[in-house]
JSON list of C-alpha atoms in Angstrom, two decimals:
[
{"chain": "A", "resi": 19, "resn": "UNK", "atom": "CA", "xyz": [-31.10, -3.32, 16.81]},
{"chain": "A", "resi": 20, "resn": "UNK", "atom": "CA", "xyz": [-28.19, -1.29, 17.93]},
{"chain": "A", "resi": 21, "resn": "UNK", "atom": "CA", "xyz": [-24.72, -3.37, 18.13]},
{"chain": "A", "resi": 22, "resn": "UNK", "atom": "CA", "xyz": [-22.93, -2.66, 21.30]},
{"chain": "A", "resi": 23, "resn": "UNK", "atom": "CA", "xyz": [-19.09, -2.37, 21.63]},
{"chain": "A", "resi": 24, "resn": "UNK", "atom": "CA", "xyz": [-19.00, -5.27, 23.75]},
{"chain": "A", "resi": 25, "resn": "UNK", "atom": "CA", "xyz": [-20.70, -7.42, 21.41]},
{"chain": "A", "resi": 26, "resn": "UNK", "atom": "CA", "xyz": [-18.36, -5.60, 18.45]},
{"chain": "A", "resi": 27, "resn": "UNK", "atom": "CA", "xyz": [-15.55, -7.07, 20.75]},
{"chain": "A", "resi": 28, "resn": "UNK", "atom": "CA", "xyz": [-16.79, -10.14, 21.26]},
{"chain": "A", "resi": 29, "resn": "UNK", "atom": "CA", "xyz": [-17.64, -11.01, 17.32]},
{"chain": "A", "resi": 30, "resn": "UNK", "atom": "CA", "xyz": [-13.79, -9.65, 17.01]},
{"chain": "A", "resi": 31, "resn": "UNK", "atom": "CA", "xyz": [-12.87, -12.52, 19.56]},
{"chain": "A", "resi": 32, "resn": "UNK", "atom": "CA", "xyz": [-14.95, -15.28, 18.13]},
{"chain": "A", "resi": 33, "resn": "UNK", "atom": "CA", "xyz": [-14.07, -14.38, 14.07]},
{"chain": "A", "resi": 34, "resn": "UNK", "atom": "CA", "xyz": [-10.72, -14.40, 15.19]},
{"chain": "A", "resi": 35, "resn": "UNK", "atom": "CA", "xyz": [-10.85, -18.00, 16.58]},
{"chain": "A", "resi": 36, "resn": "UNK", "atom": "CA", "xyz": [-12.64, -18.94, 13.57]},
{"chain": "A", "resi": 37, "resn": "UNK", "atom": "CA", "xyz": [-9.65, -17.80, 11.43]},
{"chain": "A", "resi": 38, "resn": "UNK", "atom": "CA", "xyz": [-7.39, -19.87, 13.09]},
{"chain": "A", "resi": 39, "resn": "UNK", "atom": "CA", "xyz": [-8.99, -22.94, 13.31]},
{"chain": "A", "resi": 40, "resn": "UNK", "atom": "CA", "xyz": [-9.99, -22.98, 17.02]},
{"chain": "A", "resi": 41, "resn": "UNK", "atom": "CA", "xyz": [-13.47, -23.18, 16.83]},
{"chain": "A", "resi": 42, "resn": "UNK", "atom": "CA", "xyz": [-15.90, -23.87, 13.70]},
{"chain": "A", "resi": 43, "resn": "UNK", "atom": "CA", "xyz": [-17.68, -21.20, 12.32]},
{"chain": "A", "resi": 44, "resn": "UNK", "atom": "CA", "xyz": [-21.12, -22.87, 12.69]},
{"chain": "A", "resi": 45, "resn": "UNK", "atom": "CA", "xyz": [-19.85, -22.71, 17.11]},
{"chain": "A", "resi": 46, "resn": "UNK", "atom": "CA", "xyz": [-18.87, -19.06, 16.40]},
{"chain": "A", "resi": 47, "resn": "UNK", "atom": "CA", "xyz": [-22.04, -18.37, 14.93]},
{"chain": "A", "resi": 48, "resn": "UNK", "atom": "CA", "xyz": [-23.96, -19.83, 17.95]},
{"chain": "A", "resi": 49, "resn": "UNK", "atom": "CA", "xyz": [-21.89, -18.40, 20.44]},
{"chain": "A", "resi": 50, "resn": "UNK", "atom": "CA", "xyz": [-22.18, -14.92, 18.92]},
{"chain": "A", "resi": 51, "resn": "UNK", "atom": "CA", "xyz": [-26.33, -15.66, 18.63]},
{"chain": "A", "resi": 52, "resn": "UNK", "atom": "CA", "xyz": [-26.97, -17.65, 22.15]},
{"chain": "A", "resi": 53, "resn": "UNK", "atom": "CA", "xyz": [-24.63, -15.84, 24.09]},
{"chain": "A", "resi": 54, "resn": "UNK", "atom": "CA", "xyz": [-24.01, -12.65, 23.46]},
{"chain": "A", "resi": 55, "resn": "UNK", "atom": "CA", "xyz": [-27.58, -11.55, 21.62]},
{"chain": "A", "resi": 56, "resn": "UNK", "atom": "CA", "xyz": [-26.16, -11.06, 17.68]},
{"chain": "A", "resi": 57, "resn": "UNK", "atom": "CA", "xyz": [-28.63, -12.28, 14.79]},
{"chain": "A", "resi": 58, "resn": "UNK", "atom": "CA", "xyz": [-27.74, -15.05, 12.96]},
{"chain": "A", "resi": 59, "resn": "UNK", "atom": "CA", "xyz": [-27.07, -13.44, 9.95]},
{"chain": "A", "resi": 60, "resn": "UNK", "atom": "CA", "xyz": [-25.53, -10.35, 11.54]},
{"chain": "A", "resi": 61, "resn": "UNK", "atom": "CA", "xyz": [-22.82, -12.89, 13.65]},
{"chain": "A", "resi": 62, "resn": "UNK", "atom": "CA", "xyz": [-21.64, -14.51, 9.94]},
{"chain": "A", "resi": 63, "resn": "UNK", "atom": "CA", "xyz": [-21.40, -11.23, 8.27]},
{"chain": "A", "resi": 64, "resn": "UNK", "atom": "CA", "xyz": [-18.81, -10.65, 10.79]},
{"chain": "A", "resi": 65, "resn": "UNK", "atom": "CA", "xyz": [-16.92, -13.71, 11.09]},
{"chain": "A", "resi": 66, "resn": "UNK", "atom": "CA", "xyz": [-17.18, -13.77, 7.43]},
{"chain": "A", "resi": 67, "resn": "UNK", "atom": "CA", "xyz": [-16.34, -10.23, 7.32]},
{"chain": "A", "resi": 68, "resn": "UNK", "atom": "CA", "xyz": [-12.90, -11.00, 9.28]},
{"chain": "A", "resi": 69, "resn": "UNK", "atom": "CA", "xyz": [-11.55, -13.30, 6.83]},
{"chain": "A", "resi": 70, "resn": "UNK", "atom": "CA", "xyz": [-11.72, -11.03, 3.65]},
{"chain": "A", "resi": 71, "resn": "UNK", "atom": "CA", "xyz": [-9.94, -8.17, 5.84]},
{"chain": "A", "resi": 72, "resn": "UNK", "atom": "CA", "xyz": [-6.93, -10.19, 6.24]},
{"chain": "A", "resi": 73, "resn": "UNK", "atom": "CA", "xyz": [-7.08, -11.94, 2.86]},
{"chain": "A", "resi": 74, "resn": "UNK", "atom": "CA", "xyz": [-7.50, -8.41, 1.30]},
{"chain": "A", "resi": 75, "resn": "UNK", "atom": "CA", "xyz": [-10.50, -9.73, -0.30]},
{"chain": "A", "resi": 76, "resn": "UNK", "atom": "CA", "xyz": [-14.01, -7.54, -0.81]},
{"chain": "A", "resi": 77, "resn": "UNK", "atom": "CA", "xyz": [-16.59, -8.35, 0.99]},
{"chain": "A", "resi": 78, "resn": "UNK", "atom": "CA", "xyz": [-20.02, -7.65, 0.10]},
{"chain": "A", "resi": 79, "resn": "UNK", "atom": "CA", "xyz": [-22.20, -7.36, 3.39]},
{"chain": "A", "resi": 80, "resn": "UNK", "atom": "CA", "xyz": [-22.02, -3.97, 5.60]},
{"chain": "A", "resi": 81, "resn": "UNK", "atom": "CA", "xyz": [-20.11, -3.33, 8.95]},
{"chain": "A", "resi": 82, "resn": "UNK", "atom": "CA", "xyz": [-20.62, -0.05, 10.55]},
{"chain": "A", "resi": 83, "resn": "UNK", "atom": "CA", "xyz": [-17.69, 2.54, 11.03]},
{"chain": "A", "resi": 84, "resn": "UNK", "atom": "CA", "xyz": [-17.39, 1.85, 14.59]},
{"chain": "A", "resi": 85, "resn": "UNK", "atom": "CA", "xyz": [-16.88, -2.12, 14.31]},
{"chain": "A", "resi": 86, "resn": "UNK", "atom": "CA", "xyz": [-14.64, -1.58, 11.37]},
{"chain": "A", "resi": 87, "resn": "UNK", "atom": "CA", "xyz": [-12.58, 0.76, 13.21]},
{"chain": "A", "resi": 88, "resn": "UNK", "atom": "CA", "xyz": [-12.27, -1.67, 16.14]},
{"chain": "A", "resi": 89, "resn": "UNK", "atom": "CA", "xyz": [-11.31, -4.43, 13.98]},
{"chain": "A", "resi": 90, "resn": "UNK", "atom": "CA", "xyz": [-8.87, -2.43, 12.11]},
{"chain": "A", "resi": 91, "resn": "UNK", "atom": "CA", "xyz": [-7.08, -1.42, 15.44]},
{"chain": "A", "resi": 92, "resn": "UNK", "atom": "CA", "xyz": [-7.32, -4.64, 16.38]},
{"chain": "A", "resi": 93, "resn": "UNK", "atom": "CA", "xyz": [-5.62, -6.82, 13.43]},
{"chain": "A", "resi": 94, "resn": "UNK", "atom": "CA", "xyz": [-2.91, -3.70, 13.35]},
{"chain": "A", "resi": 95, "resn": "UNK", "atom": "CA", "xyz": [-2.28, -4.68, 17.04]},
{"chain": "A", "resi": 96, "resn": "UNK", "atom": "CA", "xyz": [-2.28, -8.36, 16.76]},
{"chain": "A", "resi": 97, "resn": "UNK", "atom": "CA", "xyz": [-1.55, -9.24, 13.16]},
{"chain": "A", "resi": 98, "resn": "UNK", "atom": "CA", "xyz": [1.33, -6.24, 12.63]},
{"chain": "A", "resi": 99, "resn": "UNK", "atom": "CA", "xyz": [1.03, -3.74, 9.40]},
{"chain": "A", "resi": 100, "resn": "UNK", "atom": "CA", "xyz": [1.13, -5.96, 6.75]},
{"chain": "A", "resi": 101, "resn": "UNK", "atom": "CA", "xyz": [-2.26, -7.62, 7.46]},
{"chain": "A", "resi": 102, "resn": "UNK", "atom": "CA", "xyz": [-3.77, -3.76, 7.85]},
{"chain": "A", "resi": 103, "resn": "UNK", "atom": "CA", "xyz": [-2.26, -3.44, 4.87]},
{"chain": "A", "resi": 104, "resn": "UNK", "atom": "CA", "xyz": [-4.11, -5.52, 3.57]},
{"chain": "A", "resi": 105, "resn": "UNK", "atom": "CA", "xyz": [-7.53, -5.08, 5.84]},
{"chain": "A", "resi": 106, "resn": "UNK", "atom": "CA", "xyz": [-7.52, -1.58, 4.13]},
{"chain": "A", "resi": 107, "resn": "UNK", "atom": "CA", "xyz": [-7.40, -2.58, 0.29]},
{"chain": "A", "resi": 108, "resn": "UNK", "atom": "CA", "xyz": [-10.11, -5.14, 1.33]},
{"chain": "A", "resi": 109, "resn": "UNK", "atom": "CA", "xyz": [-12.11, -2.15, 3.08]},
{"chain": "A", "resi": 110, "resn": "UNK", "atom": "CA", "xyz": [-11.64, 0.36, -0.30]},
{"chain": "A", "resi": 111, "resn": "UNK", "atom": "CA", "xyz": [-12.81, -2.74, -2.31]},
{"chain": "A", "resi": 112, "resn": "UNK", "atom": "CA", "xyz": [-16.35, -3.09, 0.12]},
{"chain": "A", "resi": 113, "resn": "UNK", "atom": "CA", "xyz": [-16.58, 0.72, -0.35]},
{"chain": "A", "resi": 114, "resn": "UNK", "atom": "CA", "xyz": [-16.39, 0.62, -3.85]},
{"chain": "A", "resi": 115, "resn": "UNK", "atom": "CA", "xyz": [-18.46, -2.07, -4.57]},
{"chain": "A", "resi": 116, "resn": "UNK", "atom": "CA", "xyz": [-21.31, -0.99, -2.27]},
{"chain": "A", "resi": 117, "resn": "UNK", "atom": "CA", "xyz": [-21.57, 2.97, -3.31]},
{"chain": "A", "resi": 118, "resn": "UNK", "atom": "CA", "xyz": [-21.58, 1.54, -6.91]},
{"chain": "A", "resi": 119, "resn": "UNK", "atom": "CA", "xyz": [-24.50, -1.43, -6.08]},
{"chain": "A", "resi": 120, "resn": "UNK", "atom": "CA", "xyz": [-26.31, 1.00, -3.75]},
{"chain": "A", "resi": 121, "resn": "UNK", "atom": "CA", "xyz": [-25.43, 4.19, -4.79]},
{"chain": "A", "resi": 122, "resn": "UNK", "atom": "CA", "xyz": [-24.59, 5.93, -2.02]},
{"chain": "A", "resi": 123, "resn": "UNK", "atom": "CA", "xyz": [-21.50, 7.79, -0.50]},
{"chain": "A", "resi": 124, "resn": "UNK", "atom": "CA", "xyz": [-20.59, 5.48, 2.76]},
{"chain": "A", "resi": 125, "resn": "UNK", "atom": "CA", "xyz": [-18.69, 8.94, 4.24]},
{"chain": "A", "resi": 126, "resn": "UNK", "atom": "CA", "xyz": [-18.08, 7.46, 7.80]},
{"chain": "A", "resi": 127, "resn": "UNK", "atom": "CA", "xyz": [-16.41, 4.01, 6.26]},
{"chain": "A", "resi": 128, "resn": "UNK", "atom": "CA", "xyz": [-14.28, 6.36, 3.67]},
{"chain": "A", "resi": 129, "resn": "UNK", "atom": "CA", "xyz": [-12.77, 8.28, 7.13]},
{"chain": "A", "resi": 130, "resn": "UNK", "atom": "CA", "xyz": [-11.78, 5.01, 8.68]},
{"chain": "A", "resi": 131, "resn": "UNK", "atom": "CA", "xyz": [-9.82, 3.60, 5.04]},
{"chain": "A", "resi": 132, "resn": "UNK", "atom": "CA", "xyz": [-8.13, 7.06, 5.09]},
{"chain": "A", "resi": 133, "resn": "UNK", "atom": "CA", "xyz": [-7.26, 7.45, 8.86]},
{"chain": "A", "resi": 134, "resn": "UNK", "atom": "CA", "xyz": [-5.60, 3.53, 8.65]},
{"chain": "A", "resi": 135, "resn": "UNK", "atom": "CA", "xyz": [-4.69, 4.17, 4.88]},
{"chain": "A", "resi": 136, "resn": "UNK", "atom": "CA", "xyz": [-2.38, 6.93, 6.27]},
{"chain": "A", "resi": 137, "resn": "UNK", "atom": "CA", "xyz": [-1.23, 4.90, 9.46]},
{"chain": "A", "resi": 138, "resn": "UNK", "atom": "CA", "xyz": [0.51, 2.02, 7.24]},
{"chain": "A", "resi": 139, "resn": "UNK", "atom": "CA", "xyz": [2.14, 4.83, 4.82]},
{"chain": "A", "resi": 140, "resn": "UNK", "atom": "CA", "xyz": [4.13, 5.33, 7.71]},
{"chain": "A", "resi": 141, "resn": "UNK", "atom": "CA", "xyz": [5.42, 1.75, 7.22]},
{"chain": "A", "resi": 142, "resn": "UNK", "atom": "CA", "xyz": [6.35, 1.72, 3.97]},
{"chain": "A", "resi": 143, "resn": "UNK", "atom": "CA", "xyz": [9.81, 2.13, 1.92]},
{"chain": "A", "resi": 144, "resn": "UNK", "atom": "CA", "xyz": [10.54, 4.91, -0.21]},
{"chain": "A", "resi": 145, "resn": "UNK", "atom": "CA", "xyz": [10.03, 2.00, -3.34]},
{"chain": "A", "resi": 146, "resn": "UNK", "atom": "CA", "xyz": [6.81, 1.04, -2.11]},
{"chain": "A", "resi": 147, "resn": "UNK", "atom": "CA", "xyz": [5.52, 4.95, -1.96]},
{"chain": "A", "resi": 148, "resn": "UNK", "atom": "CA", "xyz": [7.13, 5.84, -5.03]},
{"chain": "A", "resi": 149, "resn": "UNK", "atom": "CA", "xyz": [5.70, 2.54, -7.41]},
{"chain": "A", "resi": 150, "resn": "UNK", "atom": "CA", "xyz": [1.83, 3.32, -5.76]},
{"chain": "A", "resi": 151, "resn": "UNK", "atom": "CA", "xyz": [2.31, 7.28, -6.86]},
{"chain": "A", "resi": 152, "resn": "UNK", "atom": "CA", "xyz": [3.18, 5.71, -10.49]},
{"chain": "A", "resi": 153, "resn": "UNK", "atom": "CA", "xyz": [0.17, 3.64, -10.34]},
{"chain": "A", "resi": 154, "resn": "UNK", "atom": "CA", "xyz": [-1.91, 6.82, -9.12]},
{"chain": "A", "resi": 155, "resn": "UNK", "atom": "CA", "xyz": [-0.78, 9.06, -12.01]},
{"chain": "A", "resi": 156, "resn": "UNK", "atom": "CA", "xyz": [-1.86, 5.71, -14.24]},
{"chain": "A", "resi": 157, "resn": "UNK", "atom": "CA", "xyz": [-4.68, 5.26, -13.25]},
{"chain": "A", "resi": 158, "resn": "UNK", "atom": "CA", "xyz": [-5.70, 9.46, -13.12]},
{"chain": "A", "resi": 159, "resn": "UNK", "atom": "CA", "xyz": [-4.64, 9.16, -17.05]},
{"chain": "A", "resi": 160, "resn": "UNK", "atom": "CA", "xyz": [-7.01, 6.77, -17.81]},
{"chain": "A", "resi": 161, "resn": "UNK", "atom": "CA", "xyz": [-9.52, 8.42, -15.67]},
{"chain": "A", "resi": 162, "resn": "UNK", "atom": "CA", "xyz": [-11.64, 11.26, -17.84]},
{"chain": "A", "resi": 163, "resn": "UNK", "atom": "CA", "xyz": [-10.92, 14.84, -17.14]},
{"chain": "A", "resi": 164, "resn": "UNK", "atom": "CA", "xyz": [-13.76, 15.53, -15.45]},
{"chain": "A", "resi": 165, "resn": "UNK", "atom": "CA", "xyz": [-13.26, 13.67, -12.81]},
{"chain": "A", "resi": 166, "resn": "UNK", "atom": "CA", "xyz": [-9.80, 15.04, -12.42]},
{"chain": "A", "resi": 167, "resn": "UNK", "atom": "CA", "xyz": [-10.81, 18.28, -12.16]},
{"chain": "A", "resi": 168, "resn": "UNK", "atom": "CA", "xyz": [-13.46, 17.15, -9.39]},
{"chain": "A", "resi": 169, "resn": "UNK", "atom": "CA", "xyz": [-11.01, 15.66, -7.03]},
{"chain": "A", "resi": 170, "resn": "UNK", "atom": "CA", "xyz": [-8.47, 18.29, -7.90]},
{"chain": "A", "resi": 171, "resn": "UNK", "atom": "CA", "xyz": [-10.84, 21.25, -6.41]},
{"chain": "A", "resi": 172, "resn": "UNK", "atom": "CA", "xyz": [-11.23, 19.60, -3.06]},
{"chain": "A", "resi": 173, "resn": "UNK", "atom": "CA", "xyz": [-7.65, 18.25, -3.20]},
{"chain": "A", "resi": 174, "resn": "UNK", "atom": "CA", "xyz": [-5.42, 20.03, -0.50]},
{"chain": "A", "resi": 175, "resn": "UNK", "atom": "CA", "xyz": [-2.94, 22.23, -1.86]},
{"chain": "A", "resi": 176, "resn": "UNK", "atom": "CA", "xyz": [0.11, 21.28, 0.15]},
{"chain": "A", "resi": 177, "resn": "UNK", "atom": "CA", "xyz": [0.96, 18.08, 0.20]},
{"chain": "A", "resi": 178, "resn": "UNK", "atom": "CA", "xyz": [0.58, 15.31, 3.22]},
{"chain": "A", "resi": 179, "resn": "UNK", "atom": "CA", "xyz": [4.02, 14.65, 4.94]},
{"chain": "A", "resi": 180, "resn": "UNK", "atom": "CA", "xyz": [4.92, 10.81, 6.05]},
{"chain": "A", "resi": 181, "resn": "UNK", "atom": "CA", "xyz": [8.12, 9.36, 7.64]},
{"chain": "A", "resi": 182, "resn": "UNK", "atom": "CA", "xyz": [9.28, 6.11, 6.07]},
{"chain": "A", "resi": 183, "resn": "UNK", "atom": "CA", "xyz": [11.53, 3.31, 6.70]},
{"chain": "A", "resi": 184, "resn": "UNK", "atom": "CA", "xyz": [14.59, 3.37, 4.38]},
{"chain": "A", "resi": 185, "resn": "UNK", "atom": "CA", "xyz": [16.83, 0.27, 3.39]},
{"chain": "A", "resi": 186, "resn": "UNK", "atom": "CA", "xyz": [20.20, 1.29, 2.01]},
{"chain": "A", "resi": 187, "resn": "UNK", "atom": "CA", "xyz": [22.53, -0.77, 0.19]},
{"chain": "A", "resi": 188, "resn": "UNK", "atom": "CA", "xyz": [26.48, 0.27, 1.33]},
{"chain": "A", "resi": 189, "resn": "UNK", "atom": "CA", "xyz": [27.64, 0.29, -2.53]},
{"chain": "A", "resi": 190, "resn": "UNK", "atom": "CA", "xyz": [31.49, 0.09, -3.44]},
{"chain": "A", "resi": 191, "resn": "UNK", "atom": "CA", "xyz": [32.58, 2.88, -4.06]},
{"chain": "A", "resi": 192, "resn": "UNK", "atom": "CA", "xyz": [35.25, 0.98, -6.05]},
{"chain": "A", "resi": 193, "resn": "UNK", "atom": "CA", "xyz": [32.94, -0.01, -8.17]},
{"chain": "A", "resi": 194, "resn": "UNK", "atom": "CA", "xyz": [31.63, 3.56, -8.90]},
{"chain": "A", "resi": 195, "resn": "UNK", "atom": "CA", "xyz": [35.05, 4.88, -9.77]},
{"chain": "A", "resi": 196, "resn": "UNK", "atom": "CA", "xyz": [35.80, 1.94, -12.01]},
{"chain": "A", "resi": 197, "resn": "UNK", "atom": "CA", "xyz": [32.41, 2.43, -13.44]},
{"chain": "A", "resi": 198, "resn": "UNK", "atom": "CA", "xyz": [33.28, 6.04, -14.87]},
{"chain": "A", "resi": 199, "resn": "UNK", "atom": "CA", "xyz": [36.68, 5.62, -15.51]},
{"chain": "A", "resi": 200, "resn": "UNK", "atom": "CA", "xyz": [35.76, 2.60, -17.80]},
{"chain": "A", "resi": 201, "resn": "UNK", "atom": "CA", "xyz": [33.12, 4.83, -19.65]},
{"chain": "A", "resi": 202, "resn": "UNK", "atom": "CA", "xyz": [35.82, 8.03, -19.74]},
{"chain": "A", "resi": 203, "resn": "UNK", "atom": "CA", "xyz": [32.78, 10.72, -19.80]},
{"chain": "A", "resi": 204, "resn": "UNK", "atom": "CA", "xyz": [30.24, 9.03, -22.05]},
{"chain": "A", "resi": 205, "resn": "UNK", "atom": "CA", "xyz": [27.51, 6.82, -21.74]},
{"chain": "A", "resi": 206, "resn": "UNK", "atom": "CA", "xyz": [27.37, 3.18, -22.09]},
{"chain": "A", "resi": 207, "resn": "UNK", "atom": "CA", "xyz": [23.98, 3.14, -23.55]},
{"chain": "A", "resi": 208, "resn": "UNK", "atom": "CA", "xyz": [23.48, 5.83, -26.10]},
{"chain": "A", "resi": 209, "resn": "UNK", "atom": "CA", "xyz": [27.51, 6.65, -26.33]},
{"chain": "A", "resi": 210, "resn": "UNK", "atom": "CA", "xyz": [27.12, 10.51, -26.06]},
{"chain": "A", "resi": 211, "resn": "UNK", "atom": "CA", "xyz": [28.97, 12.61, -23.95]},
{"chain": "A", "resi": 212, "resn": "UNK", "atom": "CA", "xyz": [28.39, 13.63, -20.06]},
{"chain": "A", "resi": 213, "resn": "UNK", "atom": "CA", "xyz": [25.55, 16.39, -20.49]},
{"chain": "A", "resi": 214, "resn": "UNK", "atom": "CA", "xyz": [27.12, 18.17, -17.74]},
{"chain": "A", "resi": 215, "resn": "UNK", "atom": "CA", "xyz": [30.45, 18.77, -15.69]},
{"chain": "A", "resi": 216, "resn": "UNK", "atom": "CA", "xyz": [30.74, 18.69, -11.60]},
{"chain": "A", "resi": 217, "resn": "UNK", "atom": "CA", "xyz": [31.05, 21.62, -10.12]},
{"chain": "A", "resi": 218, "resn": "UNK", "atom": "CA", "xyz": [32.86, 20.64, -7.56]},
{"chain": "A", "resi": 219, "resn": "UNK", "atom": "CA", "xyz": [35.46, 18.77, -9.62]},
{"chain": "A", "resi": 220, "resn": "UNK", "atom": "CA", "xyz": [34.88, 19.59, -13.60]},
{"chain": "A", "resi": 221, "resn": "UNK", "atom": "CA", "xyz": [34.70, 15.74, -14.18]},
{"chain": "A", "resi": 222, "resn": "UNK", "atom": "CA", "xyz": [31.62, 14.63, -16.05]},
{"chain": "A", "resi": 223, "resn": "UNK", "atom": "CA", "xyz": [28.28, 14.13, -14.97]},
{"chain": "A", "resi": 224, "resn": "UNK", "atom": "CA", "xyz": [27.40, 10.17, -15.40]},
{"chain": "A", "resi": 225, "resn": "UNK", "atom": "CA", "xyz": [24.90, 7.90, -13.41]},
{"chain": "A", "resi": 226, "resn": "UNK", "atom": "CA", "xyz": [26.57, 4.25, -12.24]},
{"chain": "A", "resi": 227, "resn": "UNK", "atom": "CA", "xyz": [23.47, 1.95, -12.95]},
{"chain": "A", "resi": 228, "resn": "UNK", "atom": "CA", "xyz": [23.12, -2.04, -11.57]},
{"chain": "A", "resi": 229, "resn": "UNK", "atom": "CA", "xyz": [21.94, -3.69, -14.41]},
{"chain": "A", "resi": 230, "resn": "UNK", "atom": "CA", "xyz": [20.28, -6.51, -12.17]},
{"chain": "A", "resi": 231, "resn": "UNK", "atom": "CA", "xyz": [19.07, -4.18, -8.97]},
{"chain": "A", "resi": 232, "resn": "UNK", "atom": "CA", "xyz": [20.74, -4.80, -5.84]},
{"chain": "A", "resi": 233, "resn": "UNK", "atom": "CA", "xyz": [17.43, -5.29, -4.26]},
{"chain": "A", "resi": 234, "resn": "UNK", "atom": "CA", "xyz": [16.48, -8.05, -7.12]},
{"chain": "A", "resi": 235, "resn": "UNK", "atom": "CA", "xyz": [19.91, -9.90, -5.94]},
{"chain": "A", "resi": 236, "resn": "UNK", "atom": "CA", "xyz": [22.41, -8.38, -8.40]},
{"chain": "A", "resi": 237, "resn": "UNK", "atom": "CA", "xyz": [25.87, -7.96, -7.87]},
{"chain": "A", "resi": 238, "resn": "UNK", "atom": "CA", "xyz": [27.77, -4.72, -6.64]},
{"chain": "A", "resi": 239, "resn": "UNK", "atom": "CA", "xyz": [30.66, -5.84, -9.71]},
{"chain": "A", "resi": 240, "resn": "UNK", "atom": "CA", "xyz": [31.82, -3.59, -12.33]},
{"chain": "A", "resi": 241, "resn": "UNK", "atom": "CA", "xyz": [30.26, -6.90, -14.70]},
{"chain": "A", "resi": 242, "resn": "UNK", "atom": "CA", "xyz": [26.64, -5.49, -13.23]},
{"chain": "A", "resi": 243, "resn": "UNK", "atom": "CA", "xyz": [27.13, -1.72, -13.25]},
{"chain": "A", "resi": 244, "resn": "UNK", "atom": "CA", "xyz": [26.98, 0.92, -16.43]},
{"chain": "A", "resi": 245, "resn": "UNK", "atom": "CA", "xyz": [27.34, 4.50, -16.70]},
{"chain": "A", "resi": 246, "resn": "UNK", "atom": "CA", "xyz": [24.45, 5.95, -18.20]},
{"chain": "A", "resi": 247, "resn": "UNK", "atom": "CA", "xyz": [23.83, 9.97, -18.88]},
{"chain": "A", "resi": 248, "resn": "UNK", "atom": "CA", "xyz": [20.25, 11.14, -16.58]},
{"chain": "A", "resi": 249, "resn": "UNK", "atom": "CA", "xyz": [17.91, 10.30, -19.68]},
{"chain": "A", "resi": 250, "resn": "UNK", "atom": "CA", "xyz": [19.58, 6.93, -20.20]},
{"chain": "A", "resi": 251, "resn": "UNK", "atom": "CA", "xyz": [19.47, 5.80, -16.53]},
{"chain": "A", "resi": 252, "resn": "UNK", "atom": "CA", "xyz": [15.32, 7.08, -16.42]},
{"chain": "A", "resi": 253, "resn": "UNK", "atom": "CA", "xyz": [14.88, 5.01, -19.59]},
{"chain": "A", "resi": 254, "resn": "UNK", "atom": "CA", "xyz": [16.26, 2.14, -17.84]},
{"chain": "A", "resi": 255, "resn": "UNK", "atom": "CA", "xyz": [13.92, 2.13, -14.33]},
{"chain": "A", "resi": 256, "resn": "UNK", "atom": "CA", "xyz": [10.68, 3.87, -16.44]},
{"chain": "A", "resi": 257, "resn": "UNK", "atom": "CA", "xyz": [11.19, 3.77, -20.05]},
{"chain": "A", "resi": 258, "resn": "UNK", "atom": "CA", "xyz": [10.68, 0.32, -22.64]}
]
């Protein structure tokens, strides 16, 4: 039996007051069933189905693209982008686990992770973009070539363009100066000199580093801060 969008809005509706404690699910199930014509096993999948999308949890039975797209849109609009956040990685986790049990390529459900995937990019920080590319490049290195070179000939060859939302900490610029003057053109870790001079000024080339990160809670003090040449200051937010 075809569902209908009504009754896709209505199970929306009723999983939602299950969520929150409302209603029972047992009443949500009835209402779904009695009411508005859902099986019984069809009206738990979704209430069921609800809870693992904000939970970011998998979830093992089947919605079709349309209802997921509705309840997607819907817990963006009402829960804000850090529950479609996590609706999505709980959506990528159904779609892995069923084309892997069932072997098959659920195409239509893949379009509506991507299209939301790429909606709550536009949400996140610089950080937060920059820490999931290191965990893509991770997890393509442990990946075997061949599958690499798969996704890499139906990869797009210019890259996809977001706007983000930036934080910035208003640094001392005291602290800077007294930074470099301490170190006097060498750095604090390794002790060699400046690899480079300024252009603009001749004065050499070092990188003022916050030993505990401002956005951890440290300090803007010359106590928190060394100068450290390009390789040093990588080694610090990358290296061991």
């Amino acid at each position: 039996m075809r569902i209908t969008e009504k009754q896709v809005s209505e199970a929306y509706r009723v999983a939602r007051k299950v969520y929150e404690g409302e209603i029972k699910k047992a009443d949500g199930v009835n209402e779904l069933v009695d009411v508005h014509g859902l099986n019984r096993a069809t009206a738990n999948d979704f209430i069921y189905d609800f809870k693992c999308l904000l939970l970011g949890k998998v979830f093992h039975r089947a919605m079709s693209a349309g209802a997921m797209h509705y309840f997607l849109s819907k817990i963006h609009t009402e829960y804000g982008v850090d529950s479609l956040i996590q609706a999505v990685i709980s959506l990528k986790a159904h779609i892995k686990y069923y084309e892997g049990h069932f072997k098959v390529n659920m195409r239509k459900l893949r379009g509506v992770a991507e299209e939301f995937e790429r909606l709550t990019r536009h949400n996140k920080t610089f950080l937060e973009i920059e820490q999931e590319f290191h965990r893509s490049v991770k997890e393509s290195l442990e990946d075997n070539q061949s599958n690499r070179l798969k996704r890499l000939s139906k990869a797009n060859k210019l890259p996809e363009k977001v706007e983000i939302k930036t934080t910035v900490f208003i640094r001392n610029p005291d602290v800077v100066a007294e930074s470099l003057i301490r170190a006097n053109g060498t750095c604090e870790s390794c002790l060699t000199e400046a690899p480079f001079l300024r252009i603009r000024d001749g004065s050499p080339y070092l990188e003022v580093h916050h030993k505990v990160q401002l956005s951890k809670g440290g300090e803007d003090t010359t106590d928190n801060t060394i100068a450290l040449c390009p390789n040093c200051h990588r080694k610090e937010h990358y290296g061991m």
